[in-house]
Structure formats: structure tokens, C-alpha cells
PDB file of C-alpha atoms in Angstrom:
ATOM      1  CA  UNK D   1     -32.838   5.729 -13.390  1.00 48.00           C
ATOM      2  CA  UNK D   2     -36.560   4.992 -13.027  1.00 49.00           C
ATOM      3  CA  UNK D   3     -36.041   4.183  -9.339  1.00 47.00           C
ATOM      4  CA  UNK D   4     -34.194   7.480  -8.787  1.00 48.00           C
ATOM      5  CA  UNK D   5     -36.997   9.465 -10.425  1.00 50.00           C
ATOM      6  CA  UNK D   6     -39.658   7.762  -8.300  1.00 46.00           C
ATOM      7  CA  UNK D   7     -37.548   8.345  -5.175  1.00 51.00           C
ATOM      8  CA  UNK D   8     -37.108  12.016  -6.067  1.00 52.00           C
ATOM      9  CA  UNK D   9     -40.863  12.477  -6.583  1.00 45.00           C
ATOM     10  CA  UNK D  10     -41.673  10.755  -3.279  1.00 51.00           C
ATOM     11  CA  UNK D  11     -39.251  13.053  -1.430  1.00 51.00           C
ATOM     12  CA  UNK D  12     -40.800  16.140  -3.012  1.00 51.00           C
ATOM     13  CA  UNK D  13     -44.303  15.000  -2.052  1.00 45.00           C
ATOM     14  CA  UNK D  14     -43.131  14.333   1.496  1.00 52.00           C
ATOM     15  CA  UNK D  15     -41.581  17.806   1.778  1.00 53.00           C
ATOM     16  CA  UNK D  16     -44.776  19.483   0.508  1.00 55.00           C
ATOM     17  CA  UNK D  17     -46.696  18.095   3.481  1.00 63.00           C
ATOM     18  CA  UNK D  18     -44.143  19.429   5.983  1.00 67.00           C
ATOM     19  CA  UNK D  19     -44.061  23.060   7.120  1.00 67.00           C
ATOM     20  CA  UNK D  20     -40.906  24.716   5.753  1.00 66.00           C
ATOM     21  CA  UNK D  21     -39.915  25.957   9.212  1.00 69.00           C
ATOM     22  CA  UNK D  22     -39.947  22.364  10.495  1.00 71.00           C
ATOM     23  CA  UNK D  23     -38.205  20.883   7.454  1.00 68.00           C
ATOM     24  CA  UNK D  24     -35.256  23.289   7.864  1.00 68.00           C
ATOM     25  CA  UNK D  25     -34.982  22.877  11.653  1.00 75.00           C
ATOM     26  CA  UNK D  26     -31.808  21.171  12.861  1.00 73.00           C
ATOM     27  CA  UNK D  27     -33.109  20.298  16.336  1.00 78.00           C
ATOM     28  CA  UNK D  28     -36.412  18.560  15.630  1.00 74.00           C
ATOM     29  CA  UNK D  29     -36.843  17.510  19.262  1.00 75.00           C
ATOM     30  CA  UNK D  30     -37.566  21.121  20.269  1.00 76.00           C
ATOM     31  CA  UNK D  31     -39.440  22.109  17.090  1.00 78.00           C
ATOM     32  CA  UNK D  32     -42.958  23.513  17.440  1.00 79.00           C
ATOM     33  CA  UNK D  33     -44.705  20.857  15.348  1.00 79.00           C
ATOM     34  CA  UNK D  34     -46.689  17.666  15.627  1.00 81.00           C
ATOM     35  CA  UNK D  35     -44.975  14.309  16.046  1.00 82.00           C
ATOM     36  CA  UNK D  36     -46.033  13.261  12.535  1.00 80.00           C
ATOM     37  CA  UNK D  37     -44.461  16.390  11.018  1.00 79.00           C
ATOM     38  CA  UNK D  38     -41.278  15.798  13.020  1.00 78.00           C
ATOM     39  CA  UNK D  39     -41.064  12.198  11.784  1.00 79.00           C
ATOM     40  CA  UNK D  40     -41.617  13.250   8.149  1.00 77.00           C
ATOM     41  CA  UNK D  41     -39.041  16.038   8.548  1.00 78.00           C
ATOM     42  CA  UNK D  42     -36.547  13.577  10.015  1.00 78.00           C
ATOM     43  CA  UNK D  43     -37.071  11.188   7.080  1.00 76.00           C
ATOM     44  CA  UNK D  44     -36.695  14.030   4.598  1.00 75.00           C
ATOM     45  CA  UNK D  45     -33.487  15.316   6.205  1.00 72.00           C
ATOM     46  CA  UNK D  46     -31.945  11.835   6.416  1.00 74.00           C
ATOM     47  CA  UNK D  47     -32.426  11.332   2.665  1.00 68.00           C
ATOM     48  CA  UNK D  48     -31.384  14.831   1.616  1.00 67.00           C
ATOM     49  CA  UNK D  49     -27.652  14.034   1.333  1.00 66.00           C
ATOM     50  CA  UNK D  50     -28.446  11.078  -0.954  1.00 66.00           C
ATOM     51  CA  UNK D  51     -30.607  13.090  -3.315  1.00 66.00           C
ATOM     52  CA  UNK D  52     -29.551  12.584  -6.962  1.00 65.00           C
ATOM     53  CA  UNK D  53     -28.928  16.333  -7.294  1.00 65.00           C
ATOM     54  CA  UNK D  54     -25.876  15.866  -5.050  1.00 63.00           C
ATOM     55  CA  UNK D  55     -24.347  13.095  -7.153  1.00 63.00           C
ATOM     56  CA  UNK D  56     -20.930  13.881  -8.623  1.00 61.00           C
ATOM     57  CA  UNK D  57     -20.998  13.860 -12.392  1.00 62.00           C
ATOM     58  CA  UNK D  58     -18.418  12.025 -14.431  1.00 63.00           C
ATOM     59  CA  UNK D  59     -15.381  14.047 -15.399  1.00 62.00           C
ATOM     60  CA  UNK D  60     -15.621  15.585 -18.845  1.00 69.00           C
ATOM     61  CA  UNK D  61     -13.129  17.391 -21.009  1.00 75.00           C
ATOM     62  CA  UNK D  62      -9.378  16.861 -21.113  1.00 79.00           C
ATOM     63  CA  UNK D  63      -7.722  15.281 -18.051  1.00 81.00           C
ATOM     64  CA  UNK D  64      -5.106  17.092 -15.926  1.00 80.00           C
ATOM     65  CA  UNK D  65      -1.592  17.391 -17.319  1.00 77.00           C
ATOM     66  CA  UNK D  66      -0.214  14.892 -14.779  1.00 70.00           C
ATOM     67  CA  UNK D  67      -2.848  12.227 -15.570  1.00 75.00           C
ATOM     68  CA  UNK D  68      -1.503   9.111 -17.277  1.00 74.00           C
ATOM     69  CA  UNK D  69      -3.709   6.506 -18.904  1.00 79.00           C
ATOM     70  CA  UNK D  70      -3.021   3.207 -17.149  1.00 74.00           C
ATOM     71  CA  UNK D  71      -3.900   1.266 -20.293  1.00 78.00           C
ATOM     72  CA  UNK D  72      -1.532   2.760 -22.871  1.00 81.00           C
ATOM     73  CA  UNK D  73       0.734   4.800 -20.581  1.00 76.00           C
ATOM     74  CA  UNK D  74       0.164   8.067 -22.482  1.00 80.00           C
ATOM     75  CA  UNK D  75      -1.246  11.464 -21.480  1.00 81.00           C
ATOM     76  CA  UNK D  76      -4.094  13.499 -22.926  1.00 85.00           C
ATOM     77  CA  UNK D  77      -7.111  11.239 -22.377  1.00 85.00           C
ATOM     78  CA  UNK D  78      -8.974   9.324 -19.683  1.00 82.00           C
ATOM     79  CA  UNK D  79      -8.680   5.559 -19.603  1.00 81.00           C
ATOM     80  CA  UNK D  80     -12.312   5.170 -20.669  1.00 82.00           C
ATOM     81  CA  UNK D  81     -11.508   7.192 -23.810  1.00 85.00           C
ATOM     82  CA  UNK D  82      -8.277   5.351 -24.595  1.00 87.00           C
ATOM     83  CA  UNK D  83      -7.864   4.854 -28.372  1.00 88.00           C
ATOM     84  CA  UNK D  84      -6.836   1.251 -27.737  1.00 89.00           C
ATOM     85  CA  UNK D  85     -10.183   0.303 -26.173  1.00 88.00           C
ATOM     86  CA  UNK D  86     -11.681  -2.535 -28.167  1.00 85.00           C
ATOM     87  CA  UNK D  87      -8.333  -3.533 -29.660  1.00 86.00           C
ATOM     88  CA  UNK D  88      -8.012  -7.183 -28.663  1.00 84.00           C
ATOM     89  CA  UNK D  89      -4.422  -7.383 -29.863  1.00 86.00           C
ATOM     90  CA  UNK D  90      -3.232  -4.473 -27.731  1.00 84.00           C
ATOM     91  CA  UNK D  91      -1.097  -5.274 -24.694  1.00 81.00           C
ATOM     92  CA  UNK D  92      -1.539  -2.785 -21.798  1.00 74.00           C
ATOM     93  CA  UNK D  93       1.535  -0.856 -20.721  1.00 65.00           C
ATOM     94  CA  UNK D  94       3.499  -2.368 -17.853  1.00 68.00           C
ATOM     95  CA  UNK D  95       2.864  -0.557 -14.581  1.00 71.00           C
ATOM     96  CA  UNK D  96       6.009   0.470 -12.744  1.00 76.00           C
ATOM     97  CA  UNK D  97       5.878   0.059  -8.974  1.00 79.00           C
ATOM     98  CA  UNK D  98       7.186   2.811  -6.717  1.00 78.00           C
ATOM     99  CA  UNK D  99      10.105   2.129  -4.394  1.00 76.00           C
ATOM    100  CA  UNK D 100       8.265   3.440  -1.341  1.00 72.00           C
ATOM    101  CA  UNK D 101       9.764   2.152   1.917  1.00 69.00           C
ATOM    102  CA  UNK D 102      13.000   0.815   0.400  1.00 76.00           C
ATOM    103  CA  UNK D 103      16.178   2.671   1.482  1.00 76.00           C
ATOM    104  CA  UNK D 104      18.233   4.238  -1.315  1.00 76.00           C
ATOM    105  CA  UNK D 105      21.286   2.270  -0.192  1.00 77.00           C
ATOM    106  CA  UNK D 106      19.371  -0.882  -1.126  1.00 80.00           C
ATOM    107  CA  UNK D 107      18.658   0.360  -4.670  1.00 81.00           C
ATOM    108  CA  UNK D 108      20.746   0.275  -7.854  1.00 84.00           C
ATOM    109  CA  UNK D 109      19.810   2.760 -10.602  1.00 86.00           C
ATOM    110  CA  UNK D 110      19.053   1.448 -14.092  1.00 85.00           C
ATOM    111  CA  UNK D 111      18.217   3.190 -17.367  1.00 84.00           C
ATOM    112  CA  UNK D 112      15.767   0.677 -18.810  1.00 80.00           C
ATOM    113  CA  UNK D 113      12.370   0.467 -17.027  1.00 77.00           C
ATOM    114  CA  UNK D 114      11.715  -2.891 -18.704  1.00 78.00           C
ATOM    115  CA  UNK D 115      14.437  -4.546 -16.600  1.00 80.00           C
ATOM    116  CA  UNK D 116      12.962  -7.187 -14.320  1.00 78.00           C
ATOM    117  CA  UNK D 117      12.177  -5.762 -10.878  1.00 79.00           C
ATOM    118  CA  UNK D 118      12.596  -2.107 -11.933  1.00 83.00           C
ATOM    119  CA  UNK D 119      10.868   0.468  -9.696  1.00 84.00           C
ATOM    120  CA  UNK D 120      10.288   4.215  -9.878  1.00 81.00           C
ATOM    121  CA  UNK D 121      12.094   6.205  -7.182  1.00 83.00           C
ATOM    122  CA  UNK D 122      11.027   9.500  -5.615  1.00 76.00           C
ATOM    123  CA  UNK D 123      13.551  11.308  -7.854  1.00 78.00           C
ATOM    124  CA  UNK D 124      11.895  10.019 -11.015  1.00 75.00           C
ATOM    125  CA  UNK D 125      14.716   7.573 -11.830  1.00 82.00           C
ATOM    126  CA  UNK D 126      14.394   3.832 -12.278  1.00 83.00           C
ATOM    127  CA  UNK D 127      16.138   1.463  -9.884  1.00 87.00           C
ATOM    128  CA  UNK D 128      16.259  -2.199  -8.930  1.00 85.00           C
ATOM    129  CA  UNK D 129      16.687  -3.506  -5.371  1.00 82.00           C
ATOM    130  CA  UNK D 130      20.323  -4.607  -5.068  1.00 77.00           C
ATOM    131  CA  UNK D 131      19.399  -7.970  -3.571  1.00 71.00           C
ATOM    132  CA  UNK D 132      16.967  -8.692  -6.407  1.00 66.00           C
ATOM    133  CA  UNK D 133      19.525  -7.641  -9.038  1.00 62.00           C
ATOM    134  CA  UNK D 134      22.099 -10.044  -7.613  1.00 62.00           C
ATOM    135  CA  UNK D 135      19.557 -12.854  -7.452  1.00 62.00           C
ATOM    136  CA  UNK D 136      18.438 -12.269 -11.064  1.00 60.00           C
ATOM    137  CA  UNK D 137      22.073 -12.247 -12.214  1.00 61.00           C
ATOM    138  CA  UNK D 138      22.985 -15.474 -10.396  1.00 59.00           C
ATOM    139  CA  UNK D 139      19.755 -17.324 -11.082  1.00 58.00           C
ATOM    140  CA  UNK D 140      18.696 -20.566  -9.476  1.00 57.00           C
ATOM    141  CA  UNK D 141      21.275 -23.286  -9.903  1.00 57.00           C
ATOM    142  CA  UNK D 142      20.291 -26.873  -9.270  1.00 60.00           C
ATOM    143  CA  UNK D 143      22.801 -29.701  -9.265  1.00 60.00           C
ATOM    144  CA  UNK D 144      21.899 -32.968 -10.994  1.00 61.00           C
ATOM    145  CA  UNK D 145      20.756 -35.708  -8.603  1.00 63.00           C
ATOM    146  CA  UNK D 146      23.185 -38.330  -7.277  1.00 59.00           C
ATOM    147  CA  UNK D 147      26.207 -36.144  -8.044  1.00 57.00           C
ATOM    148  CA  UNK D 148      28.718 -36.074  -5.159  1.00 60.00           C
ATOM    149  CA  UNK D 149      29.323 -32.692  -3.587  1.00 57.00           C
ATOM    150  CA  UNK D 150      32.456 -30.822  -4.485  1.00 55.00           C
ATOM    151  CA  UNK D 151      34.636 -30.805  -1.380  1.00 49.00           C
ATOM    152  CA  UNK D 152      36.608 -27.786  -2.540  1.00 47.00           C
ATOM    153  CA  UNK D 153      33.445 -25.683  -2.759  1.00 47.00           C
ATOM    154  CA  UNK D 154      32.463 -26.525   0.816  1.00 45.00           C
ATOM    155  CA  UNK D 155      35.884 -25.578   2.068  1.00 43.00           C
ATOM    156  CA  UNK D 156      35.766 -22.155   0.435  1.00 43.00           C
ATOM    157  CA  UNK D 157      34.954 -19.238   2.671  1.00 49.00           C
ATOM    158  CA  UNK D 158      31.307 -18.161   2.461  1.00 54.00           C
ATOM    159  CA  UNK D 159      30.430 -14.697   1.223  1.00 58.00           C
ATOM    160  CA  UNK D 160      29.719 -12.304   4.093  1.00 69.00           C
ATOM    161  CA  UNK D 161      26.069 -11.554   4.815  1.00 77.00           C
ATOM    162  CA  UNK D 162      25.123  -7.868   4.321  1.00 81.00           C
ATOM    163  CA  UNK D 163      24.977  -5.960   7.607  1.00 82.00           C
ATOM    164  CA  UNK D 164      21.488  -4.708   6.705  1.00 83.00           C
ATOM    165  CA  UNK D 165      20.175  -8.268   7.071  1.00 86.00           C
ATOM    166  CA  UNK D 166      21.722  -8.872  10.506  1.00 89.00           C
ATOM    167  CA  UNK D 167      19.706  -8.328  13.675  1.00 91.00           C
ATOM    168  CA  UNK D 168      21.103  -5.576  15.898  1.00 90.00           C
ATOM    169  CA  UNK D 169      20.456  -7.699  18.993  1.00 91.00           C
ATOM    170  CA  UNK D 170      21.449 -11.274  18.184  1.00 90.00           C
ATOM    171  CA  UNK D 171      23.859 -10.298  15.345  1.00 88.00           C
ATOM    172  CA  UNK D 172      22.473 -13.148  13.267  1.00 87.00           C
ATOM    173  CA  UNK D 173      20.430 -13.282  10.058  1.00 88.00           C
ATOM    174  CA  UNK D 174      17.041 -11.764  10.846  1.00 90.00           C
ATOM    175  CA  UNK D 175      14.133 -14.095  11.474  1.00 89.00           C
ATOM    176  CA  UNK D 176      10.744 -12.522  10.676  1.00 91.00           C
ATOM    177  CA  UNK D 177      12.247  -9.029  10.347  1.00 91.00           C
ATOM    178  CA  UNK D 178      10.189  -6.199  11.867  1.00 92.00           C
ATOM    179  CA  UNK D 179      10.628  -2.413  12.030  1.00 92.00           C
ATOM    180  CA  UNK D 180      10.367  -0.508  15.306  1.00 92.00           C
ATOM    181  CA  UNK D 181       8.455   2.773  14.779  1.00 90.00           C
ATOM    182  CA  UNK D 182      10.543   5.017  17.057  1.00 90.00           C
ATOM    183  CA  UNK D 183      13.882   4.915  15.195  1.00 88.00           C
ATOM    184  CA  UNK D 184      13.086   2.776  12.144  1.00 88.00           C
ATOM    185  CA  UNK D 185      15.642   0.049  12.883  1.00 90.00           C
ATOM    186  CA  UNK D 186      14.918  -3.595  12.098  1.00 91.00           C
ATOM    187  CA  UNK D 187      15.305  -6.663  14.313  1.00 93.00           C
ATOM    188  CA  UNK D 188      14.196 -10.257  14.595  1.00 93.00           C
ATOM    189  CA  UNK D 189      10.579 -10.270  15.702  1.00 93.00           C
ATOM    190  CA  UNK D 190      11.304 -12.483  18.713  1.00 91.00           C
ATOM    191  CA  UNK D 191      14.449 -10.541  19.728  1.00 92.00           C
ATOM    192  CA  UNK D 192      12.852  -7.091  19.839  1.00 92.00           C
ATOM    193  CA  UNK D 193       9.625  -8.306  21.459  1.00 91.00           C
ATOM    194  CA  UNK D 194      11.596 -10.015  24.220  1.00 90.00           C
ATOM    195  CA  UNK D 195      13.749  -6.919  24.716  1.00 90.00           C
ATOM    196  CA  UNK D 196      10.719  -4.608  24.997  1.00 90.00           C
ATOM    197  CA  UNK D 197       8.824  -6.898  27.355  1.00 88.00           C
ATOM    198  CA  UNK D 198      11.814  -7.414  29.637  1.00 86.00           C
ATOM    199  CA  UNK D 199      12.204  -3.653  30.183  1.00 84.00           C
ATOM    200  CA  UNK D 200       9.724  -2.099  32.618  1.00 81.00           C
ATOM    201  CA  UNK D 201       9.034   0.950  30.426  1.00 86.00           C
ATOM    202  CA  UNK D 202       9.255  -0.855  27.055  1.00 88.00           C
ATOM    203  CA  UNK D 203      12.484   0.939  26.105  1.00 90.00           C
ATOM    204  CA  UNK D 204      13.912   0.675  22.578  1.00 92.00           C
ATOM    205  CA  UNK D 205      17.386  -0.927  22.793  1.00 90.00           C
ATOM    206  CA  UNK D 206      18.783   1.385  20.100  1.00 90.00           C
ATOM    207  CA  UNK D 207      17.376   4.889  20.633  1.00 90.00           C
ATOM    208  CA  UNK D 208      16.200   4.426  24.266  1.00 89.00           C
ATOM    209  CA  UNK D 209      12.675   5.624  23.451  1.00 89.00           C
ATOM    210  CA  UNK D 210      10.261   4.498  26.179  1.00 89.00           C
ATOM    211  CA  UNK D 211       6.651   3.275  25.976  1.00 89.00           C
ATOM    212  CA  UNK D 212       7.201   1.436  22.684  1.00 89.00           C
ATOM    213  CA  UNK D 213       4.448  -1.158  22.441  1.00 89.00           C
ATOM    214  CA  UNK D 214       5.338  -4.553  20.914  1.00 89.00           C
ATOM    215  CA  UNK D 215       2.032  -4.319  19.039  1.00 90.00           C
ATOM    216  CA  UNK D 216       3.419  -1.298  17.147  1.00 90.00           C
ATOM    217  CA  UNK D 217       6.093  -3.384  15.390  1.00 92.00           C
ATOM    218  CA  UNK D 218       5.705  -3.481  11.611  1.00 92.00           C
ATOM    219  CA  UNK D 219       6.681  -6.412   9.402  1.00 91.00           C
ATOM    220  CA  UNK D 220       9.598  -5.492   7.112  1.00 90.00           C
ATOM    221  CA  UNK D 221       8.573  -7.408   3.997  1.00 89.00           C
ATOM    222  CA  UNK D 222      11.533  -6.155   1.977  1.00 87.00           C
ATOM    223  CA  UNK D 223      14.120  -7.461   4.456  1.00 88.00           C
ATOM    224  CA  UNK D 224      12.206 -10.714   4.847  1.00 89.00           C
ATOM    225  CA  UNK D 225      12.410 -11.165   1.086  1.00 88.00           C
ATOM    226  CA  UNK D 226      16.137 -10.411   1.189  1.00 86.00           C
ATOM    227  CA  UNK D 227      16.708 -12.946   3.958  1.00 87.00           C
ATOM    228  CA  UNK D 228      14.807 -15.580   1.970  1.00 88.00           C
ATOM    229  CA  UNK D 229      17.020 -14.943  -1.078  1.00 85.00           C
ATOM    230  CA  UNK D 230      20.194 -15.136   1.009  1.00 83.00           C
ATOM    231  CA  UNK D 231      19.070 -18.436   2.546  1.00 82.00           C
ATOM    232  CA  UNK D 232      18.480 -19.900  -0.928  1.00 82.00           C
ATOM    233  CA  UNK D 233      21.939 -18.805  -2.054  1.00 79.00           C
ATOM    234  CA  UNK D 234      23.550 -20.342   1.029  1.00 74.00           C
ATOM    235  CA  UNK D 235      21.952 -23.743   0.493  1.00 65.00           C
TER     236      UNK D 235
END
């Protein structure tokens, strides 16, 4: 605070030595003043936006109706005024992630937000990614070492892989899944890059949009996670 007061006083003293007409001039290069006055006016104008009088004060009073305290998960107060501040035994409320970017067909609605992997959808309901729900239900199963494999299990027909995890080009499980921005479809990174580079106008193989740069491809982290889970289940 002491530094701000000294800075404020120095700016006021500087402005007193500058003619008001020069201090308020936008184009100092054409101002009718000496070079020293122009330099002082330039310094004054450059610091004007950072003057303490322009600082935004902290919010006071009750918060907006849609504000939720991230510490206790309740409305009616800012987080700095949370009644639980200073309570060492208090456990902060669990933050629910939003399901942004995940298709609804990949989600399964649940009633309990405390379920592992639960997310908040755009409709205000809670849901869990279907792939995650199946993985949580099955769990990781490890066979004891030195136990011979069950021949009957290897002969059984494998469960089909979801179509959403298959590349539209190679029809195989996606490797490094990426999203193409024109139509939003997903492919193997290598498959779609090769397809775009082999066409003269970088044409999308699905929607035929031209001038689609390979650099515009976006990593589909959700599908990559799903592929990783499927691979673990197939081992």
C-alpha cells in the first residue's frame, strides 16, 4: 500500500508540471509542446490505466443466486466467507465434472452423484460414461501366476467391440483416436492423416468437405480412454 501511495503522489506531481492541453492530447507527436512535456505526458498517459483508482474492488454483499460455494457446495455466501473456513475436520464437497464433449449415447443416467465417475449433463441430470460404468462393474481381474489357461474360455466367442470405437476407414479399433472438425467423426490418427494428404484438396472421406488441414485434427481423449479399457478387457 505504501508503494501505491508513493506512486500515486509521483504521478500527480508529474501531471502538475504538464500543461493540461498536452496531458489530454491523444496524438503527442503533433502536439504544440516541448519535447520534455511530450515525454512527461507520454509517461503519465502510459501509467493512467494502472492507477489505483481504476482497481476493481472485491465483491461485497450477498453473491448472485446461481453462485455456489466450491468448499461446502451451498449457496448464499462467497467461498472466502464460508462458515467452514478454519474447520480442520471439514471435508470439502466433491466437485462434479461436466460431461462436455461426451455424446449422450455414451452416457448412462444415474440418481446418485456420489457414484464413481458421475458427471453433470447439460440437462442437469447426473450420468456416468457407459464404458466407465461397465469397467467399474467388471473390475480388474488378475489370474494367479503359474495357473494354466482355461481352454474353454479361449474358444468362446469374444464380445463385439462397440461401433463407436471402430475407425471409419480401417474398420479396426481406433489407434490414437482424433476428431475431424468438419463433421465431428473420429478416426485413427494415422488413417485420417494419410487420407487427407493423399487427396489433392484435403477432402474429408465422410462429408467430402475440402481444405481440411491435418493440423486441425483434435485428439479424442474420451475415445482413447475407451479403447484403452477395451484393450485391457480383451487381454
